[in-house]
JSON list of C-alpha atoms and ligand atoms in Angstrom, two decimals:
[
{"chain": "A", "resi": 1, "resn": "UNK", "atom": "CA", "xyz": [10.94, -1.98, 16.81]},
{"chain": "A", "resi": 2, "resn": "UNK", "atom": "CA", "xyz": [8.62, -1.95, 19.56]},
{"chain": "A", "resi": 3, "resn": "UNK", "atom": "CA", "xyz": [6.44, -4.57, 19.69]},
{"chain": "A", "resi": 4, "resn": "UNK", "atom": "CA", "xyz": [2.89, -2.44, 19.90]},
{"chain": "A", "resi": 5, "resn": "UNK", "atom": "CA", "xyz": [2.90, -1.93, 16.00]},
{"chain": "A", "resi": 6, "resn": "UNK", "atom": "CA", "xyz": [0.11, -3.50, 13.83]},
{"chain": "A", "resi": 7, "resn": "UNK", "atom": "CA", "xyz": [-0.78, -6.99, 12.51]},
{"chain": "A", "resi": 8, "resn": "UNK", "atom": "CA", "xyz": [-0.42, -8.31, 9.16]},
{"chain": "A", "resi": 9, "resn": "UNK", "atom": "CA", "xyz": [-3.34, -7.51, 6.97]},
{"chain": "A", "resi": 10, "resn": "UNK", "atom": "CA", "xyz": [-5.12, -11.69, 6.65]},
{"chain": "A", "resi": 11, "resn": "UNK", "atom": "CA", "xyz": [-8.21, -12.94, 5.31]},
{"chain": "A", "resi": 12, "resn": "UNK", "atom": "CA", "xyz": [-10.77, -10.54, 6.27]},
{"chain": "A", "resi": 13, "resn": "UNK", "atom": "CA", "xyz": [-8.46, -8.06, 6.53]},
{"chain": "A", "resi": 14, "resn": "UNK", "atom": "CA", "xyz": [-6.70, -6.97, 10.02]},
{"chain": "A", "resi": 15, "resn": "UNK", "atom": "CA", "xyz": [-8.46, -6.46, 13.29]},
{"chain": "A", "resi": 16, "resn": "UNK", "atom": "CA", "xyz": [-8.00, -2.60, 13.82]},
{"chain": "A", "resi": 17, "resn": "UNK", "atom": "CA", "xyz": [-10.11, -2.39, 16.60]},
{"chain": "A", "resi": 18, "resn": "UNK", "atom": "CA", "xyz": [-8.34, -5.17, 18.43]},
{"chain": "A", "resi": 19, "resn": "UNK", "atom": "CA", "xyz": [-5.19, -2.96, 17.69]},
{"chain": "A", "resi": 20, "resn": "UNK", "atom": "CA", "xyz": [-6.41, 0.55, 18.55]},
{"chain": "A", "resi": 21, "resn": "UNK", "atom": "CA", "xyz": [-7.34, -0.97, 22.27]},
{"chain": "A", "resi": 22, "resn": "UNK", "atom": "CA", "xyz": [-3.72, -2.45, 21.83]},
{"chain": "A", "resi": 23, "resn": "UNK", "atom": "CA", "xyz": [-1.80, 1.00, 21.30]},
{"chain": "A", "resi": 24, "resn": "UNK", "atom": "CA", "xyz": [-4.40, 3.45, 23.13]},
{"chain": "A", "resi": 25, "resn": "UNK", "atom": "CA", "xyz": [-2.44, 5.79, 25.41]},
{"chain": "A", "resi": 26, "resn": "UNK", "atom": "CA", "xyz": [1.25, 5.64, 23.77]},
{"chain": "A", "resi": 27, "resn": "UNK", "atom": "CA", "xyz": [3.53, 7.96, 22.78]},
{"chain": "A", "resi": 28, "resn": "UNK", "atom": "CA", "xyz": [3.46, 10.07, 19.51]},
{"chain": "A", "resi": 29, "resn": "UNK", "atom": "CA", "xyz": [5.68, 7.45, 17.46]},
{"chain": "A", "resi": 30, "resn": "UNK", "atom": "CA", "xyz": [9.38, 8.54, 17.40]},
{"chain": "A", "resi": 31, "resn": "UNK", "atom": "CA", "xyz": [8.91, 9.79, 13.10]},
{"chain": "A", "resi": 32, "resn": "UNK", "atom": "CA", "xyz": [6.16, 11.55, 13.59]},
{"chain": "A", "resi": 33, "resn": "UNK", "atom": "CA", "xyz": [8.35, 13.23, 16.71]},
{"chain": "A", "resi": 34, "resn": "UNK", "atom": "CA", "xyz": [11.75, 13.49, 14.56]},
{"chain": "A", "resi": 35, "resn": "UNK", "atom": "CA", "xyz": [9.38, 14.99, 11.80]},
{"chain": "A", "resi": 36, "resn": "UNK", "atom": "CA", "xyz": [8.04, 17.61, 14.30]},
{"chain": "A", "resi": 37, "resn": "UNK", "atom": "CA", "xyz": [11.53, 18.41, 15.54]},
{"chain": "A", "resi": 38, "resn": "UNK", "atom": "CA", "xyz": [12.49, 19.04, 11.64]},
{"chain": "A", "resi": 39, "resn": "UNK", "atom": "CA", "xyz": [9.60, 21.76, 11.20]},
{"chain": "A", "resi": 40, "resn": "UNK", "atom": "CA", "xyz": [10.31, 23.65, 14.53]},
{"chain": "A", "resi": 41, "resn": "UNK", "atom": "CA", "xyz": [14.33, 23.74, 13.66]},
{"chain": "A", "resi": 42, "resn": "UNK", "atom": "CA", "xyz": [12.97, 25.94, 10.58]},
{"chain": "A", "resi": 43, "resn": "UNK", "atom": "CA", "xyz": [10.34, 28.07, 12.36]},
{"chain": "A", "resi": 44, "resn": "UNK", "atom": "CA", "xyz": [7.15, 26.35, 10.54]},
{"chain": "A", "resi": 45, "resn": "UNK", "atom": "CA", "xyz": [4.27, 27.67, 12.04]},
{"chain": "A", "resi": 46, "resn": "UNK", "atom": "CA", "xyz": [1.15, 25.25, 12.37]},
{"chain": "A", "resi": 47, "resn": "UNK", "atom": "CA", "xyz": [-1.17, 25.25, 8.79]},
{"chain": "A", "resi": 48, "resn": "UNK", "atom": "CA", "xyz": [-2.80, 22.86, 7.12]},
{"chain": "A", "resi": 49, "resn": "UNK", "atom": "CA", "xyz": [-2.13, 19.11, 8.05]},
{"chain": "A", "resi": 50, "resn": "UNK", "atom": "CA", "xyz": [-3.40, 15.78, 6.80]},
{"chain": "A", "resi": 51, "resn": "UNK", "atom": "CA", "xyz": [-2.55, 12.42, 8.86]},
{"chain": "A", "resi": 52, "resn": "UNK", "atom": "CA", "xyz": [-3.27, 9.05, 6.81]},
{"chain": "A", "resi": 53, "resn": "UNK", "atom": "CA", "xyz": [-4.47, 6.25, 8.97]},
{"chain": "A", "resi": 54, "resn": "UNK", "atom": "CA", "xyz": [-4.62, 7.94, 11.79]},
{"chain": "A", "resi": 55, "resn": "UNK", "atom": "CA", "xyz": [-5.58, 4.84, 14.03]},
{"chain": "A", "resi": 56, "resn": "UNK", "atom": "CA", "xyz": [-6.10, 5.68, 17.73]},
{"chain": "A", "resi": 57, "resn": "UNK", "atom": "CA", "xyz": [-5.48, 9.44, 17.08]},
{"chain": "A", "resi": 58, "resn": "UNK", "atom": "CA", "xyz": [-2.26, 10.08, 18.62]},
{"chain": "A", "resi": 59, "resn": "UNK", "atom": "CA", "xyz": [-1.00, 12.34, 15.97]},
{"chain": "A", "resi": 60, "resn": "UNK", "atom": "CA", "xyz": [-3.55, 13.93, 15.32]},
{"chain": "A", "resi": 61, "resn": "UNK", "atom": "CA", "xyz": [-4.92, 14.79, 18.96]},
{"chain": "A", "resi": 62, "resn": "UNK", "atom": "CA", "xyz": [-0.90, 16.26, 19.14]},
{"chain": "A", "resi": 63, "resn": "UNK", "atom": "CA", "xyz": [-1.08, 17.96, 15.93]},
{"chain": "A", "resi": 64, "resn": "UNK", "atom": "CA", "xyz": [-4.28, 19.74, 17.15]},
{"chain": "A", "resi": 65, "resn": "UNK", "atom": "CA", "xyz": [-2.93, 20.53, 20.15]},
{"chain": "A", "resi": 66, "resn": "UNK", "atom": "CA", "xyz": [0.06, 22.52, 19.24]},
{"chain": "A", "resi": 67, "resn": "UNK", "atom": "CA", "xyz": [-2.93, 24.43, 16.59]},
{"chain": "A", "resi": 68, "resn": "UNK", "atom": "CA", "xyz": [-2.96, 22.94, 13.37]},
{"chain": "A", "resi": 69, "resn": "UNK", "atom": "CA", "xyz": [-6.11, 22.27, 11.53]},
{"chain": "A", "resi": 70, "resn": "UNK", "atom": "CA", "xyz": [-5.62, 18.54, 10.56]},
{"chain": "A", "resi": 71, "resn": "UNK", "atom": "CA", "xyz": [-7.96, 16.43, 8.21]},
{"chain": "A", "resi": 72, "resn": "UNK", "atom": "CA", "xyz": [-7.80, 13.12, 9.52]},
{"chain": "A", "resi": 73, "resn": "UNK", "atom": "CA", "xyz": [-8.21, 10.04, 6.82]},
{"chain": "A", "resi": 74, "resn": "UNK", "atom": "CA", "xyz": [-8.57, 6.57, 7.84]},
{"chain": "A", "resi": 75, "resn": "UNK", "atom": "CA", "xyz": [-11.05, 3.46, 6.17]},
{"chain": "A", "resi": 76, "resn": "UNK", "atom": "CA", "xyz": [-12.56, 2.35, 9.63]},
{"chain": "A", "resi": 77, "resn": "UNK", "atom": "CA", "xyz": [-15.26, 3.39, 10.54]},
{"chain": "A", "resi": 78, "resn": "UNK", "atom": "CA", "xyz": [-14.36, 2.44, 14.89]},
{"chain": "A", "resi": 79, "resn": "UNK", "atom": "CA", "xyz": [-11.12, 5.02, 14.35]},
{"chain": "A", "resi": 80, "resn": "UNK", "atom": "CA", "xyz": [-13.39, 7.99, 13.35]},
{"chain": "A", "resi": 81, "resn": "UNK", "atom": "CA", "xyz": [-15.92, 7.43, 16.15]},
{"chain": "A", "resi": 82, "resn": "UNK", "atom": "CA", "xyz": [-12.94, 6.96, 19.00]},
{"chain": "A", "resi": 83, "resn": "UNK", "atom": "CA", "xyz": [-10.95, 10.09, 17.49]},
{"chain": "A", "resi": 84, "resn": "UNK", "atom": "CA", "xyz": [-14.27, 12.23, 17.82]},
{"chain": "A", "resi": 85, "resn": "UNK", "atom": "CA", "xyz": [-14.98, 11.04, 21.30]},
{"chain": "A", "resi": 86, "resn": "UNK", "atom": "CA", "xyz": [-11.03, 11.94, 22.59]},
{"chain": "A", "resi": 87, "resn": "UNK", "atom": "CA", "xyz": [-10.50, 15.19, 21.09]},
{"chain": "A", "resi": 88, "resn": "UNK", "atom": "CA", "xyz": [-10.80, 18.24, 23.59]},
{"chain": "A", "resi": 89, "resn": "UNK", "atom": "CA", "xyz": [-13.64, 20.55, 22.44]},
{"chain": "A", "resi": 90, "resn": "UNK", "atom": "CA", "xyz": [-11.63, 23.48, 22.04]},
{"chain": "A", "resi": 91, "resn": "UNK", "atom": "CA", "xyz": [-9.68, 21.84, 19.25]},
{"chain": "A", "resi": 92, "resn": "UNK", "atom": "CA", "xyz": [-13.00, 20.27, 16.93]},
{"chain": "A", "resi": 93, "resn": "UNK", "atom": "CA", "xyz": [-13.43, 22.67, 14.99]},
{"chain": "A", "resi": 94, "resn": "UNK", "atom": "CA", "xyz": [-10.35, 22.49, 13.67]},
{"chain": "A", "resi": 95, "resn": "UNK", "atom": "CA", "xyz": [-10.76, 18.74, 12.56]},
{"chain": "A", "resi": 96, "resn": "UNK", "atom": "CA", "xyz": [-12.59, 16.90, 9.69]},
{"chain": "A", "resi": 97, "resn": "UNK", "atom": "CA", "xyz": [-12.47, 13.57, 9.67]},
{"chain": "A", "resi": 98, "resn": "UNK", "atom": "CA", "xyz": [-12.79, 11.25, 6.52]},
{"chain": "A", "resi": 99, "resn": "UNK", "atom": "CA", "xyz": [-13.60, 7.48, 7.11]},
{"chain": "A", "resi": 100, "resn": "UNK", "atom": "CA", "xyz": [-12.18, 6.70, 3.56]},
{"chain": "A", "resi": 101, "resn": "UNK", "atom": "CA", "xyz": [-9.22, 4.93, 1.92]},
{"chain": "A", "resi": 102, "resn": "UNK", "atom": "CA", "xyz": [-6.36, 7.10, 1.13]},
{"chain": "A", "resi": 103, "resn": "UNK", "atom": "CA", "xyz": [-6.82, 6.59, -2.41]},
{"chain": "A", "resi": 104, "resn": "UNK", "atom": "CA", "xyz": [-10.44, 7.57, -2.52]},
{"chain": "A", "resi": 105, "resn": "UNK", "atom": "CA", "xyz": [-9.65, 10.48, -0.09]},
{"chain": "A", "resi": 106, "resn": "UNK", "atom": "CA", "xyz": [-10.19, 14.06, -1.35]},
{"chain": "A", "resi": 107, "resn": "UNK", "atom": "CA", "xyz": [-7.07, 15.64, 0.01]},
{"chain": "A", "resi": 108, "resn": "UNK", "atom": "CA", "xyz": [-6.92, 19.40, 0.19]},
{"chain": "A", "resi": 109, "resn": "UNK", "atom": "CA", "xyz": [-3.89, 21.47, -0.35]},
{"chain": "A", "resi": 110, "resn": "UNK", "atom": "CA", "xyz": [-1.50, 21.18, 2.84]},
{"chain": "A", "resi": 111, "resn": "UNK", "atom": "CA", "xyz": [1.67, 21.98, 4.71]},
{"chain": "A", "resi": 112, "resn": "UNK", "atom": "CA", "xyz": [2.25, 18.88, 6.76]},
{"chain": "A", "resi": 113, "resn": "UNK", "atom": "CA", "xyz": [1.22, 14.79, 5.94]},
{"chain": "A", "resi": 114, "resn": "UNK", "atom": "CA", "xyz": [1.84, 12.56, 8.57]},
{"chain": "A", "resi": 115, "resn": "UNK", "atom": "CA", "xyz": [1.31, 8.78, 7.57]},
{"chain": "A", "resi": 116, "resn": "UNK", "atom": "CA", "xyz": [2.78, 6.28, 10.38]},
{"chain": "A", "resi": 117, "resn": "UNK", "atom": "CA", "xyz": [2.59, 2.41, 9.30]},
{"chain": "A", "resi": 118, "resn": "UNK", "atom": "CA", "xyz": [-0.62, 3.32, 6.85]},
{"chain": "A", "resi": 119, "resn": "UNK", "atom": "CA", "xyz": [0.67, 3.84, 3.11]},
{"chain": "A", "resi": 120, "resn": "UNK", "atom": "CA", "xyz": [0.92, 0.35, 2.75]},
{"chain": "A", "resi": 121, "resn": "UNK", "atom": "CA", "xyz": [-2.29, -0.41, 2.90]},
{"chain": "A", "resi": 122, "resn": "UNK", "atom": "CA", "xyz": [-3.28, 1.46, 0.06]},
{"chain": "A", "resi": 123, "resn": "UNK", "atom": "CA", "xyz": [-3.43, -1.12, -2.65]},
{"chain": "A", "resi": 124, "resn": "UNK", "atom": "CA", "xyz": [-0.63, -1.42, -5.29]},
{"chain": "A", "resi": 125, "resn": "UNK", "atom": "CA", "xyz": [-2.87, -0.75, -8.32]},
{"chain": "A", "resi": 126, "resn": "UNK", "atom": "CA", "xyz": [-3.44, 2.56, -6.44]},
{"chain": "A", "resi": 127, "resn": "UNK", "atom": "CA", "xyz": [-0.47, 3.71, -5.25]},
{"chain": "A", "resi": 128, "resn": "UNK", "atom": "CA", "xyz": [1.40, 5.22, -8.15]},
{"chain": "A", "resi": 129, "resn": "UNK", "atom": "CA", "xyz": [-1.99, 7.65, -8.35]},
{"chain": "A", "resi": 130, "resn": "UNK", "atom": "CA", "xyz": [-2.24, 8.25, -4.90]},
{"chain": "A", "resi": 131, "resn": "UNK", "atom": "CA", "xyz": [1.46, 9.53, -4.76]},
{"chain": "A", "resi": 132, "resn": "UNK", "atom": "CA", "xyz": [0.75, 11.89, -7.41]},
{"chain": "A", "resi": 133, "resn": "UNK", "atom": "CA", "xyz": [-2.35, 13.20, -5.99]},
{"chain": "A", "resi": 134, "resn": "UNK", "atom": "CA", "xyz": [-0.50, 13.81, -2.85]},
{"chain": "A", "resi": 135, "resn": "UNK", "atom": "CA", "xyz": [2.45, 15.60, -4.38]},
{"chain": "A", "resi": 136, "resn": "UNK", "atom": "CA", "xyz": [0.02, 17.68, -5.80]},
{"chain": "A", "resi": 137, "resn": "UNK", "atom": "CA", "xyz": [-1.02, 18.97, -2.65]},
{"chain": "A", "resi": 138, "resn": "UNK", "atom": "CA", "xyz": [1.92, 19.13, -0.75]},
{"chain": "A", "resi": 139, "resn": "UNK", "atom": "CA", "xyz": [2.36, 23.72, -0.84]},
{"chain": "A", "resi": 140, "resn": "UNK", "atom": "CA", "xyz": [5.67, 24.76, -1.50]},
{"chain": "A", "resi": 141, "resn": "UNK", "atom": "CA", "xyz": [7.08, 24.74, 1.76]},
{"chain": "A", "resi": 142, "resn": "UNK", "atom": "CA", "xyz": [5.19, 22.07, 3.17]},
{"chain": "A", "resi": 143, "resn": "UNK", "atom": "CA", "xyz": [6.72, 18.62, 4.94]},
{"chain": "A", "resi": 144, "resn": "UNK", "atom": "CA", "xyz": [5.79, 15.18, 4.16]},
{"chain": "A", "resi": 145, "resn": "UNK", "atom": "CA", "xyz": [6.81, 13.01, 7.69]},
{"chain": "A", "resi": 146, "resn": "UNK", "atom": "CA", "xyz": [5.78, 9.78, 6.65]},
{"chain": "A", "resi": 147, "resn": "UNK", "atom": "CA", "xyz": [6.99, 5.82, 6.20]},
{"chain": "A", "resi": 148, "resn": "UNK", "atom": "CA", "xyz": [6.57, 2.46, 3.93]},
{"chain": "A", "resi": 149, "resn": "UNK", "atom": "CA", "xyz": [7.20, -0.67, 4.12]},
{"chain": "A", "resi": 150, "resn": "UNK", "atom": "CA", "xyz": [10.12, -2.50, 2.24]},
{"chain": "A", "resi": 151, "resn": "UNK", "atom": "CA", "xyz": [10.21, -4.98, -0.51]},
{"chain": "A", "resi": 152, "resn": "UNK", "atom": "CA", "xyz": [12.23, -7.27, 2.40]},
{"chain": "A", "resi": 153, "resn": "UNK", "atom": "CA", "xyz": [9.39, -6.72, 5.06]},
{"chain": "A", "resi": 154, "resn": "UNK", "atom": "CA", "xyz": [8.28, -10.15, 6.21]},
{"chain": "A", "resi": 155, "resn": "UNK", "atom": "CA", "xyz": [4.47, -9.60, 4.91]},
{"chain": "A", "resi": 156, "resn": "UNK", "atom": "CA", "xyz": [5.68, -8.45, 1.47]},
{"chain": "A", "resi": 157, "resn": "UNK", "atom": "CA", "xyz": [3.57, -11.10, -0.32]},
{"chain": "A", "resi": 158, "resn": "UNK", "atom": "CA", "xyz": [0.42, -9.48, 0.96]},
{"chain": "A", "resi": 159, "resn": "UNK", "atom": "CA", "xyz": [-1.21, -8.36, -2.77]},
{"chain": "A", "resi": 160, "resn": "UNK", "atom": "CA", "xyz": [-3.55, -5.90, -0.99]},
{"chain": "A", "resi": 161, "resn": "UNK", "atom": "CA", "xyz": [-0.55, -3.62, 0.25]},
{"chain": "A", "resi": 162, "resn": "UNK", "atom": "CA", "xyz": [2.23, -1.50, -1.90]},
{"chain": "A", "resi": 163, "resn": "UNK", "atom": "CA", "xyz": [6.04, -2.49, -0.69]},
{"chain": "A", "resi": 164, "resn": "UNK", "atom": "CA", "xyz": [8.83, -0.57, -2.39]},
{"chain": "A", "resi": 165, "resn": "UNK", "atom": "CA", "xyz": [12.17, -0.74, -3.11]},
{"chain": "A", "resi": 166, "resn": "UNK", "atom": "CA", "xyz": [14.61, 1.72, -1.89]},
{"chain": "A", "resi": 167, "resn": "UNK", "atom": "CA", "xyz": [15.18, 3.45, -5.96]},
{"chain": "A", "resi": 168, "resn": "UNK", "atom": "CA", "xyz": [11.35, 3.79, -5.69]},
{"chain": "A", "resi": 169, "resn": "UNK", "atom": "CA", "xyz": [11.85, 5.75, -2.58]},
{"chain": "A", "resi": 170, "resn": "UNK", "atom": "CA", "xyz": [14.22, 8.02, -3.91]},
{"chain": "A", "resi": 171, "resn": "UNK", "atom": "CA", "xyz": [11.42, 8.55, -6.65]},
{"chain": "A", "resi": 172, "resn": "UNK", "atom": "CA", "xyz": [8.98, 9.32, -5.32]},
{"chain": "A", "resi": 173, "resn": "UNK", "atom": "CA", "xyz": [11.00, 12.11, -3.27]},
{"chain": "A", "resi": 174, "resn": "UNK", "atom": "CA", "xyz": [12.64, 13.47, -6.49]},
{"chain": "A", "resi": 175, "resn": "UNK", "atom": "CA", "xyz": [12.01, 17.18, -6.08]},
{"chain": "A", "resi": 176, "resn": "UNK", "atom": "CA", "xyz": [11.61, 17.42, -2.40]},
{"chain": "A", "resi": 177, "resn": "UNK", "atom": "CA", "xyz": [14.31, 18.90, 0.01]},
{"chain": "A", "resi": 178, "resn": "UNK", "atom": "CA", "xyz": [15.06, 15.65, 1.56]},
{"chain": "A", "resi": 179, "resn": "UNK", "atom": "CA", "xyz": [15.84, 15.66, 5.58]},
{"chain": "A", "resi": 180, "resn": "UNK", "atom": "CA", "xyz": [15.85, 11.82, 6.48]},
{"chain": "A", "resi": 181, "resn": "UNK", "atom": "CA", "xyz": [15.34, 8.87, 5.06]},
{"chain": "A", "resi": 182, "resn": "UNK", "atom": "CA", "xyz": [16.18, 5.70, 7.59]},
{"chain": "A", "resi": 183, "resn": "UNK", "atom": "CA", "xyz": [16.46, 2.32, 6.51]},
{"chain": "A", "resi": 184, "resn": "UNK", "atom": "CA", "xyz": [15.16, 0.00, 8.65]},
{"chain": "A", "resi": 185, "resn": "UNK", "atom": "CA", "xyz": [16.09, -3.81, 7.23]},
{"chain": "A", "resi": 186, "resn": "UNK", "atom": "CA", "xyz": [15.89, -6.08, 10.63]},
{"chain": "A", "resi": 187, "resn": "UNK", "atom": "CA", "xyz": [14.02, -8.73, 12.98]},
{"chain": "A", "resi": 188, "resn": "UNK", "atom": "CA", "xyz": [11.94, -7.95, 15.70]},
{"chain": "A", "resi": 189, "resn": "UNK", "atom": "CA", "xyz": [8.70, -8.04, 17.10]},
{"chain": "A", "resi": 190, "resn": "UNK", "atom": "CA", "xyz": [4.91, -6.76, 16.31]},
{"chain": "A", "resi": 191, "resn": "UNK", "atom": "CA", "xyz": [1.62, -7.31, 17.59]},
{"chain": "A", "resi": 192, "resn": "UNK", "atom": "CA", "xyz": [0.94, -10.58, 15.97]},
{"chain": "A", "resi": 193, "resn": "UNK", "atom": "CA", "xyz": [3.89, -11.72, 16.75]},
{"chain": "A", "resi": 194, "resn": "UNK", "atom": "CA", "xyz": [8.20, -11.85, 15.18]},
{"chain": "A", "resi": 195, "resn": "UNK", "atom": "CA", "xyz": [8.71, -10.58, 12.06]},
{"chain": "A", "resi": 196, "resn": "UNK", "atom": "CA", "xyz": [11.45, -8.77, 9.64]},
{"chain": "A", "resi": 197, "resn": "UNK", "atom": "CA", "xyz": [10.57, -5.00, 9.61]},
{"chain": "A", "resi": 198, "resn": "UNK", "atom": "CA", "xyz": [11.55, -3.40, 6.41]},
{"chain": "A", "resi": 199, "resn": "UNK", "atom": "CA", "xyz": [10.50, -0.01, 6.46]},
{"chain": "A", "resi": 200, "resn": "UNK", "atom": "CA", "xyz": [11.62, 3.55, 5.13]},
{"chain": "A", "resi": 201, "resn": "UNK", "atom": "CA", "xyz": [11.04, 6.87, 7.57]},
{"chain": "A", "resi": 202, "resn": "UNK", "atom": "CA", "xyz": [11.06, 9.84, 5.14]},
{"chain": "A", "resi": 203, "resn": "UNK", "atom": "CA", "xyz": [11.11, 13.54, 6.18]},
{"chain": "A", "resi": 204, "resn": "UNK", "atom": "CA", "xyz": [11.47, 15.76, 2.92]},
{"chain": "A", "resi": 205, "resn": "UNK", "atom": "CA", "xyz": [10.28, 19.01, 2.49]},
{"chain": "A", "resi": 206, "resn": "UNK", "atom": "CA", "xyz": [9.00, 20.88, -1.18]},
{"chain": "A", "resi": 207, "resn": "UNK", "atom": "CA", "xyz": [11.26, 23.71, -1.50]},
{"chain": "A", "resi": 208, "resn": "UNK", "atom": "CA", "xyz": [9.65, 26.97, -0.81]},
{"chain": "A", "resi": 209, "resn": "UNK", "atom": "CA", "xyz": [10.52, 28.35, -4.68]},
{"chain": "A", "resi": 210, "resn": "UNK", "atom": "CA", "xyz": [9.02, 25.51, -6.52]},
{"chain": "A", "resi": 211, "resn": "UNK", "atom": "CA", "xyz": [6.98, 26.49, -8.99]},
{"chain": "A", "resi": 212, "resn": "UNK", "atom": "CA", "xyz": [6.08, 23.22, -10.19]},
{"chain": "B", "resi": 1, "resn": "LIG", "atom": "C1", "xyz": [-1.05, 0.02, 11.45]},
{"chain": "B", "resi": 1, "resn": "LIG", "atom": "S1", "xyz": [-2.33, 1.15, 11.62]},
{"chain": "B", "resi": 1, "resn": "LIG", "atom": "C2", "xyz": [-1.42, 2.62, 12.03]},
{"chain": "B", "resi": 1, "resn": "LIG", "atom": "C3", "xyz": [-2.23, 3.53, 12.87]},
{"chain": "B", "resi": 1, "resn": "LIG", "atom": "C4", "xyz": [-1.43, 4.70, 13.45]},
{"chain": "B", "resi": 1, "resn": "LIG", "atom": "N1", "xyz": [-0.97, 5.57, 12.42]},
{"chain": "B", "resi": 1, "resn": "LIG", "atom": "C5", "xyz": [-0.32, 4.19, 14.32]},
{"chain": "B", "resi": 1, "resn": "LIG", "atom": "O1", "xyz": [0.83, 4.56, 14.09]},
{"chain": "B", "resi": 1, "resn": "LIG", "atom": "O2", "xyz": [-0.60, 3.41, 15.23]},
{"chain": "B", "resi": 1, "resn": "LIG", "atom": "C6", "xyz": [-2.84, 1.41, 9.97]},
{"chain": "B", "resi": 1, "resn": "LIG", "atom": "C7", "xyz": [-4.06, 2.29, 9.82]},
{"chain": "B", "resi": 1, "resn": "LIG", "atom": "O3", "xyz": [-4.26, 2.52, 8.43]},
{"chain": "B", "resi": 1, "resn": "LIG", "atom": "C8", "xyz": [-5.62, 2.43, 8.14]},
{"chain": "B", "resi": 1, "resn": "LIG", "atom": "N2", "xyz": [-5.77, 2.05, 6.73]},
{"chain": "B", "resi": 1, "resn": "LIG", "atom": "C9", "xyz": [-5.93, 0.82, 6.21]},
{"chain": "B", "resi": 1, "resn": "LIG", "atom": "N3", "xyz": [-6.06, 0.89, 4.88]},
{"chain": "B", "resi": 1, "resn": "LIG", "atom": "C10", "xyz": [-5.95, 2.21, 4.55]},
{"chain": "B", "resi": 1, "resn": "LIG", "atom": "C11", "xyz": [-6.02, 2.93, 3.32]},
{"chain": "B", "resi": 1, "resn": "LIG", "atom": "N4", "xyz": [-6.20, 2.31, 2.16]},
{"chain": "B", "resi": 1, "resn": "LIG", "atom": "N5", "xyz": [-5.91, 4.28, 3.37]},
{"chain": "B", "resi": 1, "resn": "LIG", "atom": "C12", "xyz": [-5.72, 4.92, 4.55]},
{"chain": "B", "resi": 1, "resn": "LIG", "atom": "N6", "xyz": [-5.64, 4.29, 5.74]},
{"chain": "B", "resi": 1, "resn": "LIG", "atom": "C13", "xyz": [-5.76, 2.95, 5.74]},
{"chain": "B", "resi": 1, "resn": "LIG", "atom": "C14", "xyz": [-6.19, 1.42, 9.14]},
{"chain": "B", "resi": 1, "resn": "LIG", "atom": "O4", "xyz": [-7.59, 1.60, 9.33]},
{"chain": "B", "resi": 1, "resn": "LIG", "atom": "C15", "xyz": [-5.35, 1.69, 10.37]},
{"chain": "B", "resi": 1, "resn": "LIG", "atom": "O5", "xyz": [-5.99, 2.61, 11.23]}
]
């Protein structure tokens, strides 16, 4: 795992300034890539996207670019004003930004979610709601390219964030067309410092005929 990804949530809460300066100017992160790759092998043409925590605004400045409308959701309040400052003018009116939690987050209907290293930070008591909510929205036909951390992650004992165990992902994708889901269950190293990554990548798709 590359060793630009976030710090652990502490007392206070994390720095995400101090990490947005830290990941400025990379790459769109290799999910949100695979996930893209997965909606152009089956023609999807750009819609409606939401991106959870979208941090610097990587995926979202690319999601704008190739012509999707994207509403961008993220708590702090330094991510809305740098995303509004680096998007080219052409593509602004195709963006609404939300400085709001996830779980407080009125999400319209959509064809894509992105969510890279975010969902854990809604809280646990929240979750199971959230995850509703969001299946709700998610049109038939539309992706979810997204990831969570693991019940073996190294800062699973953080009460403010939701970990889950690999029969909860399989849950929360029942009914979805699923593409990939990677395990990833092994040391390395993040912005704070070593850790153990545990961490699900999920690409699943709702089927086009789904009523439901
Ligand atoms: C580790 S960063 C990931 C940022 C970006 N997606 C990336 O890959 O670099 C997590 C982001 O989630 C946001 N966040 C924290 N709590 C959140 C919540 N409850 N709902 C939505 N986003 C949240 C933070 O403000 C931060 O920008």
């Amino acid at each position: 795992m590359a060793d630009e990804l976030h710090q652990p949530a502490n007392v206070g809460g994390p720095d995400w300034a101090a990490y947005y300066r830290h990941t400025q100017g990379r790459e769109p992160r290799p999910l949100f890539s695979k996930g893209m790759a997965a909606l152009a092998a089956v023609g999807v043409q750009p819609g409606q996207a939401v991106e959870i925590g979208f941090g610097d605004g990587t995926e979202t400045r690319s999601l704008l670019h190739e012509g999707w409308r994207v509403v961008a959701v993220d708590p702090t309040p330094d991510a809305a004003a740098a995303l509004l400052a680096s998007v080219p003018i052409p593509d602004v009116g195709r963006l609404e930004i939300l400085t709001s939690t996830a779980e407080e987050a009125a999400l319209p209907p959509f064809d894509l979610l992105y969510a890279g290293y975010a969902l854990s930070f809604i809280r646990p008591g929240a979750f199971r709601r959230f995850w509703r909510r969001l299946r709700a929205q998610l049109r038939p036909g539309g992706f979810i390219v997204l990831n969570i951390f693991g019940v073996r992650d190294s800062w699973a004992g953080d009460p403010d964030m939701t970990f889950v165990a690999r029969d909860e992902v399989f849950r929360m994708v029942q009914g979805l067309d699923v593409i990939a889901i990677d395990e990833e269950d092994q040391d390395g190293d993040s912005f704070s410092g070593p850790k153990h990554w545990h961490l699900f990548d999920i690409v699943a798709r709702r089927p086009i005929e789904d009523p439901a």
